[in-house]
Coordinates of C-alpha atoms in Angstrom, one line a residue:
Chain M
M13 CA 0.0 0.0 0.0
S14 CA 1.4 3.3 -1.0
D15 CA 1.9 6.0 1.6
L16 CA -1.2 8.0 2.3
D17 CA -2.0 11.0 4.4
R18 CA -4.0 10.3 7.5
V19 CA -7.3 11.4 6.0
K20 CA -6.9 9.1 3.0
Q21 CA -5.7 6.3 5.2
G22 CA -9.0 6.4 7.1
L23 CA -10.9 6.3 3.9
A24 CA -8.8 3.4 2.6
S25 CA -9.4 1.5 5.8
F26 CA -13.1 2.1 5.5
V27 CA -13.1 0.9 1.9
R28 CA -11.1 -2.2 2.7
G29 CA -13.6 -2.8 5.6
V30 CA -16.7 -2.6 3.5
V31 CA -15.3 -4.5 0.4
P32 CA -13.1 -7.0 2.1
K33 CA -13.4 -9.6 -0.7
V34 CA -11.2 -7.4 -2.8
A35 CA -8.2 -8.9 -0.9
Y36 CA -9.2 -12.3 -2.2
L37 CA -9.4 -11.4 -5.9
G38 CA -5.7 -11.8 -6.7
G39 CA -3.8 -14.7 -8.1
F40 CA -1.4 -15.9 -5.5
P41 CA 1.8 -17.8 -6.5
A42 CA 2.1 -21.0 -4.5
L43 CA 4.2 -24.1 -4.2
V44 CA 2.7 -27.5 -4.5
A45 CA 3.7 -29.4 -1.4
S46 CA 1.9 -32.6 -2.5
Q47 CA -1.0 -33.9 -4.4
N48 CA -3.7 -36.0 -2.7
A49 CA -5.2 -39.2 -4.0
D50 CA -8.3 -37.4 -5.1
G51 CA -6.2 -35.1 -7.3
T52 CA -6.5 -32.0 -5.0
L53 CA -3.4 -30.2 -3.9
E54 CA -1.7 -29.1 -0.7
L55 CA -0.5 -25.5 -1.4
L56 CA 2.0 -23.2 0.3
P57 CA 1.5 -19.7 -0.9
D58 CA 4.6 -17.5 -1.3
D59 CA 2.9 -14.7 0.5
S60 CA 2.6 -15.3 4.2
A61 CA -0.5 -13.2 4.2
I62 CA -2.3 -16.1 2.5
P63 CA -2.7 -19.2 4.6
P64 CA -1.6 -22.6 3.4
Q65 CA -4.4 -24.4 1.6
S66 CA -5.4 -28.0 1.9
G67 CA -7.4 -30.0 -0.6
V68 CA -7.4 -27.4 -3.4
P69 CA -9.0 -28.6 -6.6
I70 CA -7.2 -28.0 -9.9
R71 CA -8.8 -26.1 -12.7
T72 CA -7.0 -27.2 -15.8
G73 CA -9.1 -25.0 -18.0
I74 CA -10.0 -28.0 -20.3
P75 CA -13.1 -30.0 -19.5
G76 CA -12.3 -33.6 -18.9
A77 CA -8.6 -33.0 -18.3
T78 CA -6.9 -34.1 -15.1
V79 CA -3.3 -33.9 -14.2
K80 CA -0.9 -35.5 -11.7
V81 CA 2.1 -33.5 -10.7
A82 CA 5.1 -34.0 -8.6
G83 CA 5.7 -31.9 -5.4
G84 CA 7.6 -28.8 -6.1
A85 CA 5.4 -27.6 -8.9
R86 CA 4.4 -24.0 -8.8
V87 CA 0.8 -22.9 -9.5
L88 CA -1.4 -19.9 -9.1
L89 CA -3.9 -20.0 -6.2
E90 CA -7.1 -18.2 -6.7
F91 CA -10.4 -17.7 -4.8
I92 CA -13.2 -17.9 -7.3
G93 CA -15.2 -14.8 -7.2
G94 CA -13.2 -13.6 -4.3
D95 CA -15.0 -16.3 -2.2
P96 CA -12.9 -17.6 0.7
R97 CA -14.8 -20.9 0.3
S98 CA -13.6 -21.5 -3.2
P99 CA -9.8 -21.8 -3.6
V100 CA -8.6 -23.3 -6.8
A101 CA -5.2 -24.0 -8.4
S102 CA -5.2 -22.6 -11.9
I103 CA -2.3 -21.5 -14.1
W104 CA 0.8 -23.5 -13.8
E105 CA 4.1 -21.7 -13.5
S106 CA 6.3 -24.8 -13.6
G107 CA 6.2 -28.4 -12.6
T108 CA 6.8 -32.1 -13.5
V109 CA 3.6 -33.7 -14.9
T110 CA 3.6 -37.4 -14.1
E111 CA 0.3 -38.0 -15.8
L112 CA -2.1 -36.1 -18.0
D113 CA -5.6 -37.6 -18.7
L114 CA -8.0 -36.3 -21.4
A115 CA -11.4 -37.7 -21.0
T116 CA -12.9 -37.1 -24.5
A117 CA -15.0 -38.8 -27.1
L118 CA -12.6 -37.6 -29.9
L119 CA -9.1 -36.3 -29.8
K120 CA -7.7 -34.7 -32.9
L121 CA -4.0 -34.1 -33.2
G122 CA -2.8 -31.6 -35.7
S123 CA -5.9 -29.8 -36.7
A124 CA -9.6 -30.1 -37.1
G125 CA -8.9 -31.8 -40.4
A126 CA -7.3 -34.8 -38.8
V127 CA -9.2 -37.9 -40.1
D128 CA -6.8 -40.8 -39.9
A129 CA -7.5 -42.9 -36.9
L130 CA -4.6 -43.7 -34.5
V131 CA -3.9 -47.4 -34.0
K132 CA -4.8 -48.9 -30.7
G133 CA -1.3 -50.1 -30.1
T134 CA -1.7 -52.7 -27.4
T135 CA -4.7 -54.3 -29.0
Y136 CA -3.2 -54.3 -32.4
R137 CA 0.2 -55.6 -31.2
T138 CA -1.5 -58.5 -29.3
A139 CA -3.4 -59.5 -32.5
E140 CA -0.3 -59.0 -34.6
S141 CA 1.9 -61.0 -32.3
T142 CA -0.6 -63.9 -32.3
Y143 CA -0.6 -63.8 -36.1
N144 CA 3.1 -63.6 -36.3
T145 CA 3.5 -66.6 -34.0
L146 CA 1.2 -68.6 -36.4
M147 CA 3.2 -67.4 -39.4
A148 CA 6.5 -68.2 -37.8
A149 CA 5.3 -71.8 -37.2
H150 CA 3.9 -72.0 -40.7
L151 CA 7.2 -70.7 -42.3
T152 CA 9.3 -73.1 -40.2
A153 CA 7.1 -76.0 -41.2
A154 CA 7.2 -74.8 -44.8
A155 CA 11.0 -74.6 -44.8
A156 CA 11.2 -78.2 -43.5
A157 CA 8.7 -79.3 -46.1
W158 CA 10.6 -77.7 -48.9
A159 CA 13.9 -79.2 -47.7
A160 CA 12.3 -82.7 -47.6
L161 CA 10.8 -82.2 -51.0
A162 CA 14.1 -81.2 -52.5
V163 CA 15.7 -84.5 -51.7
L164 CA 12.9 -86.7 -52.9
P165 CA 14.4 -88.9 -55.7
A166 CA 11.7 -87.8 -58.1
V167 CA 12.4 -84.1 -57.5
A168 CA 16.2 -84.6 -57.2
A169 CA 16.1 -86.2 -60.6
V170 CA 15.0 -82.8 -62.0
P171 CA 17.8 -80.4 -60.8
A172 CA 15.8 -77.2 -61.7
T173 CA 12.9 -78.3 -59.6
A174 CA 15.1 -79.4 -56.8
A175 CA 16.7 -75.9 -56.9
L176 CA 13.3 -74.3 -56.7
C177 CA 12.5 -76.3 -53.6
V178 CA 15.8 -75.3 -52.0
T179 CA 15.1 -71.7 -52.8
A180 CA 11.6 -71.9 -51.4
G181 CA 12.8 -73.5 -48.2
A182 CA 15.5 -70.8 -47.8
T183 CA 13.0 -68.0 -48.2
A184 CA 10.6 -69.6 -45.7
T185 CA 13.5 -69.9 -43.2
A186 CA 14.4 -66.3 -43.8
A187 CA 10.8 -65.2 -43.3
A188 CA 10.6 -67.1 -40.1
T189 CA 13.8 -65.5 -38.9
G190 CA 12.3 -62.1 -39.9
E191 CA 9.2 -62.8 -37.8
A192 CA 11.4 -63.7 -34.8
T193 CA 13.4 -60.5 -35.3
F194 CA 10.3 -58.4 -35.6
E195 CA 8.8 -59.9 -32.4
G196 CA 12.1 -59.5 -30.7
G197 CA 11.8 -55.8 -31.0
A198 CA 8.3 -55.7 -29.5
A199 CA 9.4 -53.9 -26.3
G200 CA 10.1 -50.8 -28.3
Y201 CA 7.0 -50.6 -30.4
L202 CA 4.5 -49.2 -27.9
S203 CA 4.7 -45.7 -26.3
T204 CA 4.9 -45.6 -22.5
V205 CA 3.8 -42.0 -22.3
A206 CA 0.7 -42.0 -24.6
K207 CA -2.3 -44.3 -24.1
T208 CA -5.9 -44.5 -25.3
I209 CA -9.1 -46.4 -24.4
Chain C
M180 CA -30.3 17.4 31.3
S181 CA -26.7 18.7 31.1
A182 CA -23.6 17.2 29.7
S183 CA -22.4 16.3 33.2
Y184 CA -25.3 14.0 33.1
I185 CA -22.7 11.9 31.2
T186 CA -19.4 10.9 32.8
A187 CA -16.3 9.1 31.6
N188 CA -14.7 7.0 34.4
G189 CA -16.6 9.2 36.8
L190 CA -15.3 12.4 35.3
P191 CA -17.7 15.0 34.0
V192 CA -18.2 15.0 30.2
I193 CA -18.5 18.5 28.8
E194 CA -19.6 17.3 25.3
A195 CA -20.4 13.9 24.0
R196 CA -21.3 12.5 20.6
I197 CA -22.1 8.8 20.9
A198 CA -22.6 6.9 17.6
L199 CA -24.3 3.5 17.7
P200 CA -24.5 1.6 14.4
R201 CA -26.7 -1.4 13.9
V202 CA -23.8 -3.2 12.3
G203 CA -20.3 -2.4 13.5
V204 CA -18.5 -0.7 16.3
W205 CA -19.9 2.1 18.4
H206 CA -17.7 5.0 19.3
A207 CA -18.0 8.1 21.4
D208 CA -16.3 11.5 20.8
L209 CA -16.0 13.1 24.2
V210 CA -14.7 16.3 25.7
V211 CA -13.9 15.5 29.3
D212 CA -13.2 17.8 32.2
T213 CA -9.8 16.4 33.0
Q214 CA -6.1 16.9 32.0
A215 CA -5.2 13.2 32.0
E216 CA -5.8 10.6 29.3
P217 CA -7.4 7.4 30.5
A218 CA -4.9 4.7 31.3
G219 CA -7.2 1.8 30.7
P220 CA -10.8 1.0 30.0
V221 CA -13.3 3.8 29.7
T222 CA -16.8 3.6 31.1
I223 CA -19.2 6.1 29.8
S224 CA -22.3 6.4 32.0
A225 CA -25.5 8.4 32.2
A226 CA -26.4 9.7 35.6
D227 CA -29.7 7.8 35.6
G228 CA -28.1 4.6 34.6
A229 CA -29.9 4.6 31.2
L230 CA -26.7 4.3 29.3
T231 CA -23.5 2.6 30.2
L232 CA -20.8 2.0 27.6
S233 CA -17.5 0.1 28.0
G234 CA -14.7 1.0 25.7
T235 CA -11.2 2.0 25.2
Q236 CA -9.6 5.3 24.1
F237 CA -8.7 4.9 20.4
R238 CA -7.2 8.3 20.0
G239 CA -7.1 11.4 22.2
G240 CA -5.2 14.1 24.0
V241 CA -5.3 17.1 26.2
A242 CA -5.7 20.5 24.8
R243 CA -6.7 23.7 26.5
D244 CA -6.7 21.8 29.8
I245 CA -9.4 19.4 28.8
L246 CA -9.3 16.0 27.3
F247 CA -10.5 15.3 23.8
T248 CA -10.9 11.6 23.3
R249 CA -12.5 9.1 20.9
V250 CA -13.6 6.0 22.8
V251 CA -14.3 2.9 20.8
A252 CA -16.2 -0.2 22.0
G253 CA -14.4 -3.0 23.8
Q254 CA -10.6 -2.9 23.2
A255 CA -10.8 -0.8 20.0
G256 CA -9.1 -3.8 18.5
L257 CA -10.7 -4.5 15.1
G258 CA -8.0 -2.5 13.5
R259 CA -5.4 -5.0 14.6
V260 CA -4.2 -7.6 12.1
A261 CA -5.7 -11.0 12.0
P262 CA -3.2 -13.8 11.2
A263 CA -3.6 -15.8 8.0
R264 CA -5.4 -19.0 8.7
A265 CA -7.3 -21.7 6.7
Y266 CA -10.1 -23.8 8.1
R267 CA -11.9 -27.0 7.0
G268 CA -15.1 -28.2 8.6
V269 CA -15.4 -25.8 11.5
P270 CA -18.3 -23.8 13.0
V271 CA -18.4 -20.0 12.6
Q272 CA -17.7 -19.7 16.3
L273 CA -14.2 -21.0 15.9
V274 CA -13.3 -18.6 13.1
L275 CA -14.9 -15.7 14.9
R276 CA -13.2 -16.6 18.2
D277 CA -9.8 -16.6 16.5
I278 CA -10.4 -13.2 14.9
L279 CA -11.7 -11.7 18.1
A280 CA -8.7 -13.1 20.0
A281 CA -6.4 -11.4 17.6
A282 CA -8.4 -8.2 18.2
G283 CA -8.3 -8.6 21.9
E284 CA -12.1 -8.6 22.0
Q285 CA -14.7 -10.7 23.7
L286 CA -17.6 -12.6 22.3
S287 CA -20.9 -11.7 24.0
A288 CA -22.7 -14.5 25.9
A289 CA -25.8 -13.2 24.2
A290 CA -24.5 -14.0 20.7
N291 CA -26.9 -16.2 18.8
P292 CA -26.0 -19.9 19.2
G293 CA -27.5 -20.8 15.9
A294 CA -25.3 -18.3 14.1
L295 CA -22.2 -19.5 15.9
A296 CA -22.9 -23.1 15.1
I297 CA -23.2 -22.7 11.4
Q298 CA -20.7 -25.1 9.8
L299 CA -18.1 -23.8 7.3
D300 CA -16.9 -26.5 4.9
R301 CA -13.9 -24.4 4.0
W302 CA -12.8 -20.9 5.0
S303 CA -9.7 -18.8 4.6
V304 CA -8.8 -15.7 6.7
L305 CA -6.2 -13.6 4.9
Q306 CA -3.7 -11.5 6.9
Q307 CA -5.8 -8.3 7.1
S308 CA -7.5 -6.1 9.7
C309 CA -9.7 -8.0 12.1
G310 CA -12.6 -5.8 11.1
A311 CA -12.2 -6.7 7.4
A312 CA -11.9 -10.4 8.4
V313 CA -15.2 -10.1 10.3
N314 CA -16.9 -8.3 7.4
V315 CA -15.9 -10.9 4.9
L316 CA -17.0 -13.7 7.3
F317 CA -20.4 -12.1 7.5
Q318 CA -20.7 -12.2 3.7
H319 CA -20.9 -15.9 3.9
P320 CA -24.4 -16.8 2.5
A321 CA -25.2 -18.9 5.6
L322 CA -24.9 -15.8 7.7
A323 CA -27.3 -13.8 5.6
G324 CA -29.7 -12.0 8.0
M325 CA -27.2 -12.0 10.9
A326 CA -26.1 -8.7 12.2
W327 CA -23.0 -8.0 14.2
R328 CA -22.2 -5.2 16.5
F329 CA -20.5 -4.3 19.7
L330 CA -22.9 -4.0 22.7
S331 CA -22.9 -1.4 25.4
D332 CA -20.7 -3.7 27.6
G333 CA -18.0 -3.7 24.9
S334 CA -18.6 -7.3 23.8
F335 CA -19.1 -8.6 20.2
W336 CA -22.6 -9.8 19.5
T337 CA -24.1 -11.5 16.4
G338 CA -27.6 -12.7 15.7
P339 CA -30.8 -11.9 13.9
E340 CA -32.5 -8.6 14.7
T341 CA -35.6 -8.8 16.9
W342 CA -36.6 -5.2 16.3
A343 CA -38.0 -4.8 19.8
E344 CA -40.1 -1.8 20.4
A345 CA -38.1 1.2 21.7
P346 CA -39.2 3.0 24.9
N347 CA -41.8 5.5 24.1
D348 CA -40.5 8.5 26.1
F349 CA -39.5 11.3 23.7
D350 CA -40.3 14.6 22.1
L351 CA -40.1 14.6 18.3
E352 CA -38.1 17.6 17.1
D353 CA -37.8 16.8 13.4
D354 CA -38.8 14.1 11.0
E355 CA -37.1 14.0 7.6
P356 CA -38.6 11.2 5.5
H357 CA -36.5 12.1 2.5
L358 CA -33.4 11.4 4.6
N359 CA -35.0 8.6 6.5
R360 CA -34.0 10.4 9.6
A361 CA -35.6 11.8 12.7
T362 CA -34.3 14.1 15.5
V363 CA -35.7 13.6 19.0
F364 CA -35.3 14.6 22.6
L365 CA -35.1 11.4 24.6
F366 CA -36.0 11.7 28.3
S367 CA -33.7 8.7 28.8
P368 CA -31.1 7.7 26.2
T369 CA -32.2 4.1 25.9
L370 CA -32.8 4.0 22.2
L371 CA -30.5 1.6 20.4
P372 CA -30.1 0.4 16.8
G373 CA -32.0 -2.8 16.1
M374 CA -35.1 -1.5 17.8
T375 CA -38.4 -0.3 16.3
F376 CA -39.0 3.4 16.8
L377 CA -41.7 5.6 15.2
D378 CA -42.9 2.4 13.5
R379 CA -39.6 2.2 11.7
K380 CA -36.5 0.0 12.1
V381 CA -33.6 1.8 13.7
S382 CA -30.4 1.6 11.8
Y383 CA -28.1 4.2 13.4
V384 CA -28.3 6.3 16.6
V385 CA -26.3 9.3 17.5
H386 CA -26.7 10.8 21.0
N387 CA -25.5 14.3 21.4
F388 CA -24.9 15.9 24.8
S389 CA -23.6 19.3 25.8
A390 CA -24.3 21.9 28.5
D391 CA -27.2 23.3 26.6
L392 CA -28.2 20.6 24.3
Q393 CA -29.4 17.1 24.4
R394 CA -30.5 15.6 21.1
T395 CA -30.6 12.2 19.4
Q396 CA -30.5 11.6 15.7
V397 CA -32.0 8.4 14.4
W398 CA -31.5 6.9 11.0
F399 CA -33.8 4.2 9.8
E400 CA -33.3 1.2 7.6

């Protein structure tokens, strides 16, 4: 409060007395001490004139969005409408987000023109892995069958045909190896930071 | 009725202007026949016992061999700073008690228990004057219709108004409907805010006393 002469001080005190909610209308920087299981925050305002707040809901500004943060994040504490009953944590100054959930029927990335659906990774990979296992078994069996066929006397008597059988067996073996290599890299195919329903 | 009809700690009062609001803190501006400022509590009394007010000098001093003093109800403490504190699931009484403790004031035994028992799911008192903290508390919707003021005994009271009929012993000097105000001579200064007078609800009372004048102004709701 700037320096006032005594007459104005009296008026200023009177005004503060009759409109006390003005003091609650600011945005107060605060430290997140911790986040509760229900998503609310324990806040320590920078200004000692504002008491520590418990169980403060977060207003992300996006309907359906919830966030989990690590302690030490910094956020703005506000009292909605200057109401001492309604503290909220609003604008984030800084912090480590450990989880961000968007509950929405449709999420478009890029622009409103986004029309290509994202792949449901886990579901797709499970089905793909099942198929790949079947294919690997088929290719292994096929390689063996081709190898056996190549040495049959009737096939061996026709060198060109025997050569085709050998080639077919080799490609089947290579494909089975390719399947195994593909599945071997499975741990790296799915994002650990982005998930959908 | 002369000004010495009013005394302050037993000392004759030369002039007195006593302002009694329906909501808030009463105060009295006195000219007292003494050359010493009060050291502690100030009791303002009417000779016939019709009026006794307990307060504390808020500001004053001796000039021209007489004391000019502003006496405020109770400890004159609502200007003190209330500490910042947050509450969850507490009655109004707890918050009010903490604010009054910071102010050095006392809660009246006549305070309405229903008002005091109102539950606050959540409340925050910012570091501000105790008076501002009280004002914002009484803006809580659950306290709508509850008044608060300091009583004659210097204690803090809250509750719904009863609008009791005021004693009918006066001479009407002036009635100003356009100002919602009346000026009367009271045979005994027992009129208080929160009463019904002249069929109207009393909002603010100012008693004026001097050697040749005794007049009460009444503002209505």
